[in-house]
Short mmCIF file of N, CA and C in Angstrom, two decimals:
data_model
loop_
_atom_site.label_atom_id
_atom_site.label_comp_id
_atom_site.label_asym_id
_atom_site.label_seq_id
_atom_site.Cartn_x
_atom_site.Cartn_y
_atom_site.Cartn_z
N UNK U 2 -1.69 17.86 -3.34
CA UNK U 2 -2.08 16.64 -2.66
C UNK U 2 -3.34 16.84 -1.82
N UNK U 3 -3.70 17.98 -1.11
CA UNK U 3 -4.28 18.16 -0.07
C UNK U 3 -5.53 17.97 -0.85
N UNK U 4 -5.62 18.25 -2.18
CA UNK U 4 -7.52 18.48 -2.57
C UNK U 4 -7.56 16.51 -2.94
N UNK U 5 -7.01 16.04 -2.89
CA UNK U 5 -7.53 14.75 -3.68
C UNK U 5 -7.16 13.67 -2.67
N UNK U 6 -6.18 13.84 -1.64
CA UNK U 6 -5.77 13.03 -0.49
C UNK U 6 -7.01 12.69 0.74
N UNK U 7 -7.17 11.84 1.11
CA UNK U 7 -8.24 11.87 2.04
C UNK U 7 -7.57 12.16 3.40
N UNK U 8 -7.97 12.78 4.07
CA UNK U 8 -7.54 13.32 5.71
C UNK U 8 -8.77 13.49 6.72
N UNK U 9 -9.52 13.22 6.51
CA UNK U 9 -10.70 13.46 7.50
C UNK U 9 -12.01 12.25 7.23
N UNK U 10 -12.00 11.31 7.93
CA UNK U 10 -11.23 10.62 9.31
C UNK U 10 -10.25 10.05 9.12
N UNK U 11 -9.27 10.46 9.77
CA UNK U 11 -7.81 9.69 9.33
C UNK U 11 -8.07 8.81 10.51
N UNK U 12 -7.86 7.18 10.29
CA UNK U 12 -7.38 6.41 10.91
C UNK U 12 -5.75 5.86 11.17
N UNK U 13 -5.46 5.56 11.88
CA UNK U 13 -4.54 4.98 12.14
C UNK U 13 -3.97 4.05 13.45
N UNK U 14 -3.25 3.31 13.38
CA UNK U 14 -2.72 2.27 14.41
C UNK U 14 -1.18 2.36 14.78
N UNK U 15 -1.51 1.55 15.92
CA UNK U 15 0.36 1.36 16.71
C UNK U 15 0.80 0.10 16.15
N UNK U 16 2.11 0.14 16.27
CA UNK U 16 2.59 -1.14 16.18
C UNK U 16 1.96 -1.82 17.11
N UNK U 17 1.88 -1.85 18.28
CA UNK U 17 1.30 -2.63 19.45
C UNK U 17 -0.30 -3.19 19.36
N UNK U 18 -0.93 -2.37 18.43
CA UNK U 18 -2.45 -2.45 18.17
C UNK U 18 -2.61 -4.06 17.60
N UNK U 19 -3.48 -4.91 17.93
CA UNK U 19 -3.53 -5.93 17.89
C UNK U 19 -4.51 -6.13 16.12
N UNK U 20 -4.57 -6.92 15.79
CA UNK U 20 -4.87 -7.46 14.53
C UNK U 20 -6.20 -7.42 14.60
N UNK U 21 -7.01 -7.45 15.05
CA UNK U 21 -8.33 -7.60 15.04
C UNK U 21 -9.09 -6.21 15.85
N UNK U 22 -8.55 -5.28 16.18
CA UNK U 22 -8.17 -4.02 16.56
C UNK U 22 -8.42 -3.05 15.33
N UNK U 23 -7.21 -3.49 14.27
CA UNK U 23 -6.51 -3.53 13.38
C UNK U 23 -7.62 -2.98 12.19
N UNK U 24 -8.56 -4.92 12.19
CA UNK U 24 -9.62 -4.57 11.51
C UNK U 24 -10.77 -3.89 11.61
N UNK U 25 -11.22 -3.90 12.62
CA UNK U 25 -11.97 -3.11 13.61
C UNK U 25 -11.86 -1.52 12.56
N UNK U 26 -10.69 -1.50 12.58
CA UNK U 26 -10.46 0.22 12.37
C UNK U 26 -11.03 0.35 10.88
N UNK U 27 -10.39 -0.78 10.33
CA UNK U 27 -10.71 -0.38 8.55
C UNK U 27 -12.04 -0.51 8.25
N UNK U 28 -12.81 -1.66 9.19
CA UNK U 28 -14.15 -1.66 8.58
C UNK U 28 -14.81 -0.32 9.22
N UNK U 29 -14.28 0.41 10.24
CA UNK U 29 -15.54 1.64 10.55
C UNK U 29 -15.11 2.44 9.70
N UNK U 30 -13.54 2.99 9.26
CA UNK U 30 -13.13 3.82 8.23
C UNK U 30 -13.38 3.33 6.40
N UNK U 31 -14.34 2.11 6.65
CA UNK U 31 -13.67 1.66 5.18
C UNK U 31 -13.52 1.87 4.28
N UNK U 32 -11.91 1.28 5.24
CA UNK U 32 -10.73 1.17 4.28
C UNK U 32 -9.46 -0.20 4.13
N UNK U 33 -9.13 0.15 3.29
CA UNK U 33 -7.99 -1.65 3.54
C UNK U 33 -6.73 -0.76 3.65
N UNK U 34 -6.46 0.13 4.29
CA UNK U 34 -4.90 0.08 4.62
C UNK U 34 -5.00 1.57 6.15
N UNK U 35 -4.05 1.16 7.16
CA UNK U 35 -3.91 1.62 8.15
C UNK U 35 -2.04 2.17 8.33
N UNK U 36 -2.19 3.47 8.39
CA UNK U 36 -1.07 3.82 8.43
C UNK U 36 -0.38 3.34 10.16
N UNK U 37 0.66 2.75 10.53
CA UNK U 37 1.33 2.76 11.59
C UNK U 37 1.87 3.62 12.16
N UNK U 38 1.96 4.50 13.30
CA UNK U 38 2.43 5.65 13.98
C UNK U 38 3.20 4.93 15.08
N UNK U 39 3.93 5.58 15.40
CA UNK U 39 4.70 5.56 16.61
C UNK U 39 4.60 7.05 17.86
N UNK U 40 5.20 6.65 18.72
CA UNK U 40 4.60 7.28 19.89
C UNK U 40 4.20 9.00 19.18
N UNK U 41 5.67 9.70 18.80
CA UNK U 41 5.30 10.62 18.11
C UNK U 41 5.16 11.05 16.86
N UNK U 42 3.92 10.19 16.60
CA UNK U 42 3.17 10.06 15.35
C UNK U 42 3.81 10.20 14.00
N UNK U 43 4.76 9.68 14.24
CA UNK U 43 5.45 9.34 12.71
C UNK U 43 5.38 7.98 12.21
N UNK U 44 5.35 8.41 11.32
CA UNK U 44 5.49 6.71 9.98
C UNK U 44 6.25 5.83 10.04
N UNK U 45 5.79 4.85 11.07
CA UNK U 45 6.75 3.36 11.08
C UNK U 45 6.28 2.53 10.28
N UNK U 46 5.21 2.09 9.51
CA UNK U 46 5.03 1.30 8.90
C UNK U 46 3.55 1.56 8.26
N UNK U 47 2.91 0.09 7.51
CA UNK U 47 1.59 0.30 7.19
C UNK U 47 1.13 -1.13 7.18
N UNK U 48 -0.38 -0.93 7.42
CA UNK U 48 -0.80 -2.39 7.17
C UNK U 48 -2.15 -2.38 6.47
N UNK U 49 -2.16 -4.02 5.53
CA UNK U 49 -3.30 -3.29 5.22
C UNK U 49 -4.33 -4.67 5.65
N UNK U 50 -5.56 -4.99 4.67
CA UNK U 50 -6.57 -5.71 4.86
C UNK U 50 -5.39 -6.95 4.14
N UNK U 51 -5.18 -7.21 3.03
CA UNK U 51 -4.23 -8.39 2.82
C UNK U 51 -3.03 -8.98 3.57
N UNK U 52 -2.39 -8.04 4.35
CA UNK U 52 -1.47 -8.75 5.32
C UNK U 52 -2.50 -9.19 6.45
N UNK U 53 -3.35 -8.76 7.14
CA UNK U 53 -4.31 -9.53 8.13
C UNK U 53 -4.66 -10.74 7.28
N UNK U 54 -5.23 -11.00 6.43
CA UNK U 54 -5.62 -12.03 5.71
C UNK U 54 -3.97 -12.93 5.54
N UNK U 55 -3.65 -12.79 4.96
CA UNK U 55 -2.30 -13.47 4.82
C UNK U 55 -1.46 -13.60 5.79
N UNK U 56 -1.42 -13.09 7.50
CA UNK U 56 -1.09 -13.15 8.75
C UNK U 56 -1.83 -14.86 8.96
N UNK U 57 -3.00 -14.90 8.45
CA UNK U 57 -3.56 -16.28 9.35
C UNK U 57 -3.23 -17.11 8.68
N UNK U 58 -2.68 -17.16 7.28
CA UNK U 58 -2.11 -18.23 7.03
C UNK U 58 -0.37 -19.24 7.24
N UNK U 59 0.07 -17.78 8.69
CA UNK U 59 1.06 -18.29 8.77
C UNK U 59 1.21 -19.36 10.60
N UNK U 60 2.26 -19.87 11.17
CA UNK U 60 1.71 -20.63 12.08
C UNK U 60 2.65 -19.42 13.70
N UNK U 61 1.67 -18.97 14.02
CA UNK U 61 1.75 -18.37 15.00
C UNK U 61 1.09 -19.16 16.51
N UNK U 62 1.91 -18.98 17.44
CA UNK U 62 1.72 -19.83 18.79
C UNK U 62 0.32 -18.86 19.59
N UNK U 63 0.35 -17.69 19.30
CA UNK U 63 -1.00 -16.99 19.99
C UNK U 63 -2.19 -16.94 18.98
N UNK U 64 -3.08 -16.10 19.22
CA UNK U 64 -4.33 -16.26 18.85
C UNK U 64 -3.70 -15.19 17.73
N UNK U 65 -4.63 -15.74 16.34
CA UNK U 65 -4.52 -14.03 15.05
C UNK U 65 -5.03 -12.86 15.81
N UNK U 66 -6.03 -12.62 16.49
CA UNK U 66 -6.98 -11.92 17.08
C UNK U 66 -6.07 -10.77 17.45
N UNK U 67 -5.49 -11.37 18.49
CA UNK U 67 -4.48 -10.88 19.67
C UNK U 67 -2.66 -10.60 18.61
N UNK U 68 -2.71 -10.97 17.77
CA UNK U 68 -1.42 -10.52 17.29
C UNK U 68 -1.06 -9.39 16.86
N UNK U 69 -0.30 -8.85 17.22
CA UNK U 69 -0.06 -7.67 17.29
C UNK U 69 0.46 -6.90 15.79
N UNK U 70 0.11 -5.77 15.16
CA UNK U 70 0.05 -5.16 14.13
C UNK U 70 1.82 -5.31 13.59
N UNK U 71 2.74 -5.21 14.81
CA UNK U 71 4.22 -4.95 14.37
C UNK U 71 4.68 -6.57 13.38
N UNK U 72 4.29 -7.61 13.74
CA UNK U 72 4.26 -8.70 13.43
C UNK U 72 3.93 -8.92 11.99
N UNK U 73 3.16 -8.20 11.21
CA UNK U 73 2.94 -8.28 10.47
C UNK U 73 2.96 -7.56 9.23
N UNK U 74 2.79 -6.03 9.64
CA UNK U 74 3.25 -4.60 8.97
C UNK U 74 4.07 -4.76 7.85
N UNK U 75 3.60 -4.19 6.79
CA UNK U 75 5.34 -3.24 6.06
C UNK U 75 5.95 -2.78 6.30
N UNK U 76 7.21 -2.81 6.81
CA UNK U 76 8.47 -1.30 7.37
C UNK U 76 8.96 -0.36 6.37
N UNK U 77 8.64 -1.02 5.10
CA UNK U 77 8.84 -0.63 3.85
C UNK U 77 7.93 0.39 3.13
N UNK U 78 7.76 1.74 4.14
CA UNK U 78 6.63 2.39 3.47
C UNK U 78 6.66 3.54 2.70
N UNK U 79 6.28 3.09 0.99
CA UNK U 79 6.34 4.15 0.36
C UNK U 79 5.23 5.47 0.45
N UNK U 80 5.91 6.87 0.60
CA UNK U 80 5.00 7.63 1.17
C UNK U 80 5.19 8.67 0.06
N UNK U 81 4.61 10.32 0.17
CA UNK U 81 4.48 11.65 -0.76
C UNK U 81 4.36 12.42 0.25
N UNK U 82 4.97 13.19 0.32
CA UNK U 82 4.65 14.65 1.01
C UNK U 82 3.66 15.60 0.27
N UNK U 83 3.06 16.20 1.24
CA UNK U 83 2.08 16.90 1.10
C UNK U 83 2.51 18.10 -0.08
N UNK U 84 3.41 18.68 -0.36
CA UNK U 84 4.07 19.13 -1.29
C UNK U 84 4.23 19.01 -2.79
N UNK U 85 4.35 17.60 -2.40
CA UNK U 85 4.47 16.58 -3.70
C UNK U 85 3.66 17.10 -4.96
N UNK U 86 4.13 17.05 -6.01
CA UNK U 86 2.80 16.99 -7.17
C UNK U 86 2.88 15.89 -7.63
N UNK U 87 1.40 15.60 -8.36
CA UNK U 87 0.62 14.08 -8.21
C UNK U 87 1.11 13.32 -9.29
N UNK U 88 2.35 13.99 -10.35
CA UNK U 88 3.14 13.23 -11.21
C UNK U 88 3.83 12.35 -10.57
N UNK U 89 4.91 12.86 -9.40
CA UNK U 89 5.85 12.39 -8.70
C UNK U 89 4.46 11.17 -7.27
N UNK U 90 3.71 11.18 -7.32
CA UNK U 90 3.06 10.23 -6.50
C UNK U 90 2.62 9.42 -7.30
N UNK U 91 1.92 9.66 -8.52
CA UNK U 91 1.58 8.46 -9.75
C UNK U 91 2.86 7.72 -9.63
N UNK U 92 4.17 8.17 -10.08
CA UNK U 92 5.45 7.70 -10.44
C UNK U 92 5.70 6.65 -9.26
N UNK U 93 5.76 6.89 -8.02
CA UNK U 93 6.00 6.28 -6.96
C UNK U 93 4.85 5.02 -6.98
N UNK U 94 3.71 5.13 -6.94
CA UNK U 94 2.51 4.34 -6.82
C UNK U 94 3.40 3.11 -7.91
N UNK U 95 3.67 3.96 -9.20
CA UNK U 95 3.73 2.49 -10.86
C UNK U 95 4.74 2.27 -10.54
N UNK U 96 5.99 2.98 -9.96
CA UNK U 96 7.33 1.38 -9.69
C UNK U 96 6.99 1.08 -8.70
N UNK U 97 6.37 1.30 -7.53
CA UNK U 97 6.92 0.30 -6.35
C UNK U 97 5.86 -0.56 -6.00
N UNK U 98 3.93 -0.58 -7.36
CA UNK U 98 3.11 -1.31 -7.51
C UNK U 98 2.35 -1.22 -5.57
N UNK U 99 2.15 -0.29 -5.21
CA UNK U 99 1.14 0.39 -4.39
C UNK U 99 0.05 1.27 -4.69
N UNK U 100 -0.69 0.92 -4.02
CA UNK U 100 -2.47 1.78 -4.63
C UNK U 100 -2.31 2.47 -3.93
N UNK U 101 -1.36 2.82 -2.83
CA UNK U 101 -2.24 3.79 -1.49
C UNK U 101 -0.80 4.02 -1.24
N UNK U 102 -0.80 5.27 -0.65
CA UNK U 102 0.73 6.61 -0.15
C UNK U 102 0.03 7.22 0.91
N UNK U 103 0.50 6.94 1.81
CA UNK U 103 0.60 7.89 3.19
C UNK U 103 0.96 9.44 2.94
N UNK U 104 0.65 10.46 3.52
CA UNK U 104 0.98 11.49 2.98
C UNK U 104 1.58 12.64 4.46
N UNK U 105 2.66 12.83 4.37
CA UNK U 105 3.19 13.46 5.45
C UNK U 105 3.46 15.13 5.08
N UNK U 106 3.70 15.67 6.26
CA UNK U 106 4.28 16.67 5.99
C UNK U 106 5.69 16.92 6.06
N UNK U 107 6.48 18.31 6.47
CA UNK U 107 7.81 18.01 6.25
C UNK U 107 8.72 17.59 7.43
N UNK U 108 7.61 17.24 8.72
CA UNK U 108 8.18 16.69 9.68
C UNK U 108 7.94 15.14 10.20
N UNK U 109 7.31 14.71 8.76
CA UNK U 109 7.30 13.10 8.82
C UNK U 109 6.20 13.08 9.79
N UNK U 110 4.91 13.56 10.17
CA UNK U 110 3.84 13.47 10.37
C UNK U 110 2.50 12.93 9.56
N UNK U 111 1.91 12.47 10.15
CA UNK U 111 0.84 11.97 8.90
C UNK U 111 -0.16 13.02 8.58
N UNK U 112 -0.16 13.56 7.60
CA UNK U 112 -1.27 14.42 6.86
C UNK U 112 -2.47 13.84 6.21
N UNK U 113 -2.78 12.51 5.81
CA UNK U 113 -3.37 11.72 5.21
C UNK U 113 -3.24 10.57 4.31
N UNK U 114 -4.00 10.63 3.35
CA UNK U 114 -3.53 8.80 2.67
C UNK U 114 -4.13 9.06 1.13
N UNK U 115 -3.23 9.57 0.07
CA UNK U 115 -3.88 9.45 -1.13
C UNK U 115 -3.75 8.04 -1.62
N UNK U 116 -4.89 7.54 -2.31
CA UNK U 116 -4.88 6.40 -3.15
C UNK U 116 -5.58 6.36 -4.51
N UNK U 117 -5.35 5.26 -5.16
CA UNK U 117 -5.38 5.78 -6.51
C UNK U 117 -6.92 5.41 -6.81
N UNK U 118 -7.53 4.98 -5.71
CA UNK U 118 -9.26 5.02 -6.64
C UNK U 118 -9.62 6.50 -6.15
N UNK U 119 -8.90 6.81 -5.09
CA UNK U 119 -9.84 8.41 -4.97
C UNK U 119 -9.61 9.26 -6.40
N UNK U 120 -7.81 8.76 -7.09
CA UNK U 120 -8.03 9.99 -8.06
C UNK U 120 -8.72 9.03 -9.16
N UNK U 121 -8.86 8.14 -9.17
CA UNK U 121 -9.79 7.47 -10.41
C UNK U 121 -11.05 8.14 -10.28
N UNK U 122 -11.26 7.94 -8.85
CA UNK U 122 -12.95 8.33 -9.08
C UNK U 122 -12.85 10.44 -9.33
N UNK U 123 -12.02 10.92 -8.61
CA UNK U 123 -12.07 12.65 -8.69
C UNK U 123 -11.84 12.79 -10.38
N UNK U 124 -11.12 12.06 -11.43
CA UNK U 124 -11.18 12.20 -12.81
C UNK U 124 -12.10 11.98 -13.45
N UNK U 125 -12.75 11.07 -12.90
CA UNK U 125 -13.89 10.47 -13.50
C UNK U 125 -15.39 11.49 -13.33
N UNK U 126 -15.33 11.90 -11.83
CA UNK U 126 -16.26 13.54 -11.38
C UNK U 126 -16.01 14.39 -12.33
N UNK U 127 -14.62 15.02 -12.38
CA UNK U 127 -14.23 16.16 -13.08
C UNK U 127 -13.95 15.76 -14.26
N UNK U 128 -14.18 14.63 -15.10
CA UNK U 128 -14.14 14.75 -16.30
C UNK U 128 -12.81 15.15 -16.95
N UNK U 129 -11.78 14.63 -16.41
CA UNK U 129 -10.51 14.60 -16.78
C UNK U 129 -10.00 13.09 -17.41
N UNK U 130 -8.96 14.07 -18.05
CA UNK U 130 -8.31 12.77 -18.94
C UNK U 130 -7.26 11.75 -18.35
N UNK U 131 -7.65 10.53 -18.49
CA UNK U 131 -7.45 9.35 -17.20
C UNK U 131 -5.84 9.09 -18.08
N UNK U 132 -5.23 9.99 -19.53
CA UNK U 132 -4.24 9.41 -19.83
C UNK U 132 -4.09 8.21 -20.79
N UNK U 133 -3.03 7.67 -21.25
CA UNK U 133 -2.57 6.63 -22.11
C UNK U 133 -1.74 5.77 -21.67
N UNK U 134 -1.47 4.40 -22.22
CA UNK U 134 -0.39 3.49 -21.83
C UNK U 134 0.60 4.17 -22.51
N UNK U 135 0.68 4.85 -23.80
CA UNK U 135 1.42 5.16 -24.86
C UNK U 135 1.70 6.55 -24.56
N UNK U 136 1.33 7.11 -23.73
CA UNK U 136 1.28 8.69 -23.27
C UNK U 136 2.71 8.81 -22.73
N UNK U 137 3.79 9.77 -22.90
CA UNK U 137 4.45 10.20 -21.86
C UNK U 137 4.33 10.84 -20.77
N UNK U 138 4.93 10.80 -19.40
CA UNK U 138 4.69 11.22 -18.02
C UNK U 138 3.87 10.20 -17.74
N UNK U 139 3.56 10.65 -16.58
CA UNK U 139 2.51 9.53 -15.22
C UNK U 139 1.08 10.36 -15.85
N UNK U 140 0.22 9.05 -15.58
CA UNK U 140 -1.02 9.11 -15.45
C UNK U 140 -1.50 7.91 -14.86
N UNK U 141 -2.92 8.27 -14.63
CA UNK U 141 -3.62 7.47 -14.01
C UNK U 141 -3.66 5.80 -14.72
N UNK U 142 -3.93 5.60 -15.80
CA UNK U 142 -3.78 4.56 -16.76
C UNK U 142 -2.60 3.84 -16.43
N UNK U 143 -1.72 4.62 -16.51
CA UNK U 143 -0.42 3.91 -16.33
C UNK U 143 -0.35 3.24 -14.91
N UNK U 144 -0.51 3.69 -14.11
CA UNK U 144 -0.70 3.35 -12.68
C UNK U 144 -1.61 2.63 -12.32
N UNK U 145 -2.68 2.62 -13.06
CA UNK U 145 -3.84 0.92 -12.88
C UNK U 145 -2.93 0.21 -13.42
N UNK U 146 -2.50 0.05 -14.40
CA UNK U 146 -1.68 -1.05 -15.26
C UNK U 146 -0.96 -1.53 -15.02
N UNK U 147 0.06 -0.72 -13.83
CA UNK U 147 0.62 -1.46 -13.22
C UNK U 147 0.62 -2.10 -12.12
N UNK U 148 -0.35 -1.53 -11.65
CA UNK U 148 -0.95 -1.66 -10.14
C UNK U 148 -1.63 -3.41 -10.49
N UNK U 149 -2.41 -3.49 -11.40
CA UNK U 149 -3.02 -4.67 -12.28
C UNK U 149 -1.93 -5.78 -12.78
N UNK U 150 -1.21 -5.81 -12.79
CA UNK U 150 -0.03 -6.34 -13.69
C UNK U 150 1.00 -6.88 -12.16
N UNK U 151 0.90 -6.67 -11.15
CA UNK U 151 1.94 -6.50 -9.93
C UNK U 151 1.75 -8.08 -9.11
N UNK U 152 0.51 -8.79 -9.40
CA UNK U 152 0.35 -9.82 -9.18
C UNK U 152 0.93 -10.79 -10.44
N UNK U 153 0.69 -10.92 -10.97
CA UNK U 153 1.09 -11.39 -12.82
C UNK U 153 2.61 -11.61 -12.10
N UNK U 154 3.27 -10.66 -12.08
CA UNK U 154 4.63 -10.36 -12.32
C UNK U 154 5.67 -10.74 -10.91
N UNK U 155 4.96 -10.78 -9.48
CA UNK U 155 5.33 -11.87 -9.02
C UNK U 155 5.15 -13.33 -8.90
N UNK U 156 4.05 -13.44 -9.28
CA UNK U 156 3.53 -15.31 -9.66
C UNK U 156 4.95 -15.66 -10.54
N UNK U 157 5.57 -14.53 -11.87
CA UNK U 157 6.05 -15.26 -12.59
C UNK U 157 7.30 -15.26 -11.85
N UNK U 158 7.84 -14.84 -11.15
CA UNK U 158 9.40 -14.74 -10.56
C UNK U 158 8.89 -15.69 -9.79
N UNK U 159 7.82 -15.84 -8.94
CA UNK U 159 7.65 -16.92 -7.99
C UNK U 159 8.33 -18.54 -8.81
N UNK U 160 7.67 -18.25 -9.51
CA UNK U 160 7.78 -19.58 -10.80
C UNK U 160 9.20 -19.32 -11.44
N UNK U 161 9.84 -18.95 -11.42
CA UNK U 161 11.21 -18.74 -12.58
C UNK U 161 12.12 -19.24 -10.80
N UNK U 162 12.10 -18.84 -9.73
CA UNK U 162 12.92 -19.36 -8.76
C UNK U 162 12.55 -20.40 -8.49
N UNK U 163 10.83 -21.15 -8.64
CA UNK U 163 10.61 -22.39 -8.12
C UNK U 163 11.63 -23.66 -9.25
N UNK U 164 11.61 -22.60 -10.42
CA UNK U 164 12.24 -24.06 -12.11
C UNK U 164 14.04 -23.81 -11.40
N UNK U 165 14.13 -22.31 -11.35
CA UNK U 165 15.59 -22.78 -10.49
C UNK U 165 16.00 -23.69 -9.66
N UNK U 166 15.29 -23.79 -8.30
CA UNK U 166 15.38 -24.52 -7.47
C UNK U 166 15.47 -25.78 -8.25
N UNK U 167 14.68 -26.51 -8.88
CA UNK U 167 14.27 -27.67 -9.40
C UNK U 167 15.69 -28.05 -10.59
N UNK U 168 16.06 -27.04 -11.06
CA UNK U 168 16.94 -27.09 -12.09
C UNK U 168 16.24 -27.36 -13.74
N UNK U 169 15.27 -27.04 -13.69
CA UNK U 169 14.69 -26.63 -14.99
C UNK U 169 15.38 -25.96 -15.96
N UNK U 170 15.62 -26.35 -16.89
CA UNK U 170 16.00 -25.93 -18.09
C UNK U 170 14.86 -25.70 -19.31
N UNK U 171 14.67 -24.15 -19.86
CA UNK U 171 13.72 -24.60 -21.53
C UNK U 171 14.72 -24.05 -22.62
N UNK U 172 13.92 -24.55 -23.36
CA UNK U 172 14.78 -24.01 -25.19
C UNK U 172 13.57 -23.28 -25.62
N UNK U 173 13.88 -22.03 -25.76
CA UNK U 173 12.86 -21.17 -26.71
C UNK U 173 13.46 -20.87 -27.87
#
C-alpha cells in the first residue's frame, strides 16, 4: 500500500470542522475526499466534495458555510490497512463502489488515502496491465467499471421503489 497510497500532505478534518472549512481543505490538497478523525486520530468517518454539494440541497436552519462536517459525513467508512495487498483493496473499492480507502495502520490510525486514479495513473507510468472485465481476480478495469456503473445502478433501484410506491406493474 505504502508505494501507491498518497500520505504526504495528508489532510484531514473533525467532525466539528465546519463545511466550508471542509472545502477550504480539499481545494489546497486537491482533493474531493477528507478523511474524519476524532480527538485521537482515528477514523470516524469521511467526507467528500459530493456530500458538501449535496449538503446544500438539503433545508438546514443555519448557514451551509457554518455546518458542521458531522452533519453530513459517511459513518460508513470503507477503509485497507496498510498491510493490505492491493487485490483485497481493488475488491473492497468494486463491491462497496468507492474510488478512495483511507488507509490505517493496525491501530486504526490514519496512514493515508489510496484511490483508484492514483493506481490508474502509477499503471499507466509503469506500464502495467490495467487487466480485463473477463479476467479473474481484481484489477483495475474491474474497479472503473464498477466504480462507473454505481450511479446507473442506483437511479435504477431509485426507479424500481418509485413504480413500487406507485404500484406499477410491467409484463416482460
Amino acid at each position: 500500500m505504502k508505494d501507491v497510497m498518497r500520505a504526504s500532505p495528508l489532510m484531514y478534518c473533525s467532525p466539528r470542522t465546519n463545511l466550508q472549512e471542509a472545502a477550504q481543505l480539499m481545494k489546497t490538497a486537491n482533493c474531493g475526499v477528507l478523511p474524519v478523525l476524532n480527538e485521537e486520530y482515528r477514523l470516524v468517518g469521511i467526507i467528500t466534495d459530493r456530500d458538501i454539494c449535496l449538503s446544500m440541497s438539503r433545508d438546514h436552519s443555519w448557514s451551509h458555510s457554518r455546518l458542521p462536517v458531522n452533519e453530513v459525513m459517511s459513518r460508513e467508512v470503507y477503509y485497507v490497512h496498510e498491510t493490505d495487498n492491493l487485490s483485497a483493496a481493488l475488491a473492497k473499492m468494486r463491491i462497496n463502489y468507492v474510488g478512495r480507502l483511507p488507509v490505517t495502520d493496525e491501530y486504526g490510525k490514519l496512514k493515508g488515502i489510496l484511490s483508484i486514479h492514483n493506481l490508474f495513473c502509477k499503471a499507466l507510468i509503469e506500464q502495467e496491465d490495467l487487466g480485463h472485465l473477463s479476467s479473474s481476480g481484481e484489477n483495475i478495469v474491474k474497479t472503473v467499471k464498477a466504480l462507473s456503473d454505481r450511479y446507473a445502478l442506483r437511479r435504477h433501484k431509485e426507479e424500481m421503489e418509485e413504480m413500487k410506491k406507485m404500484d406499477l406493474h410491467f409484463v416482460i
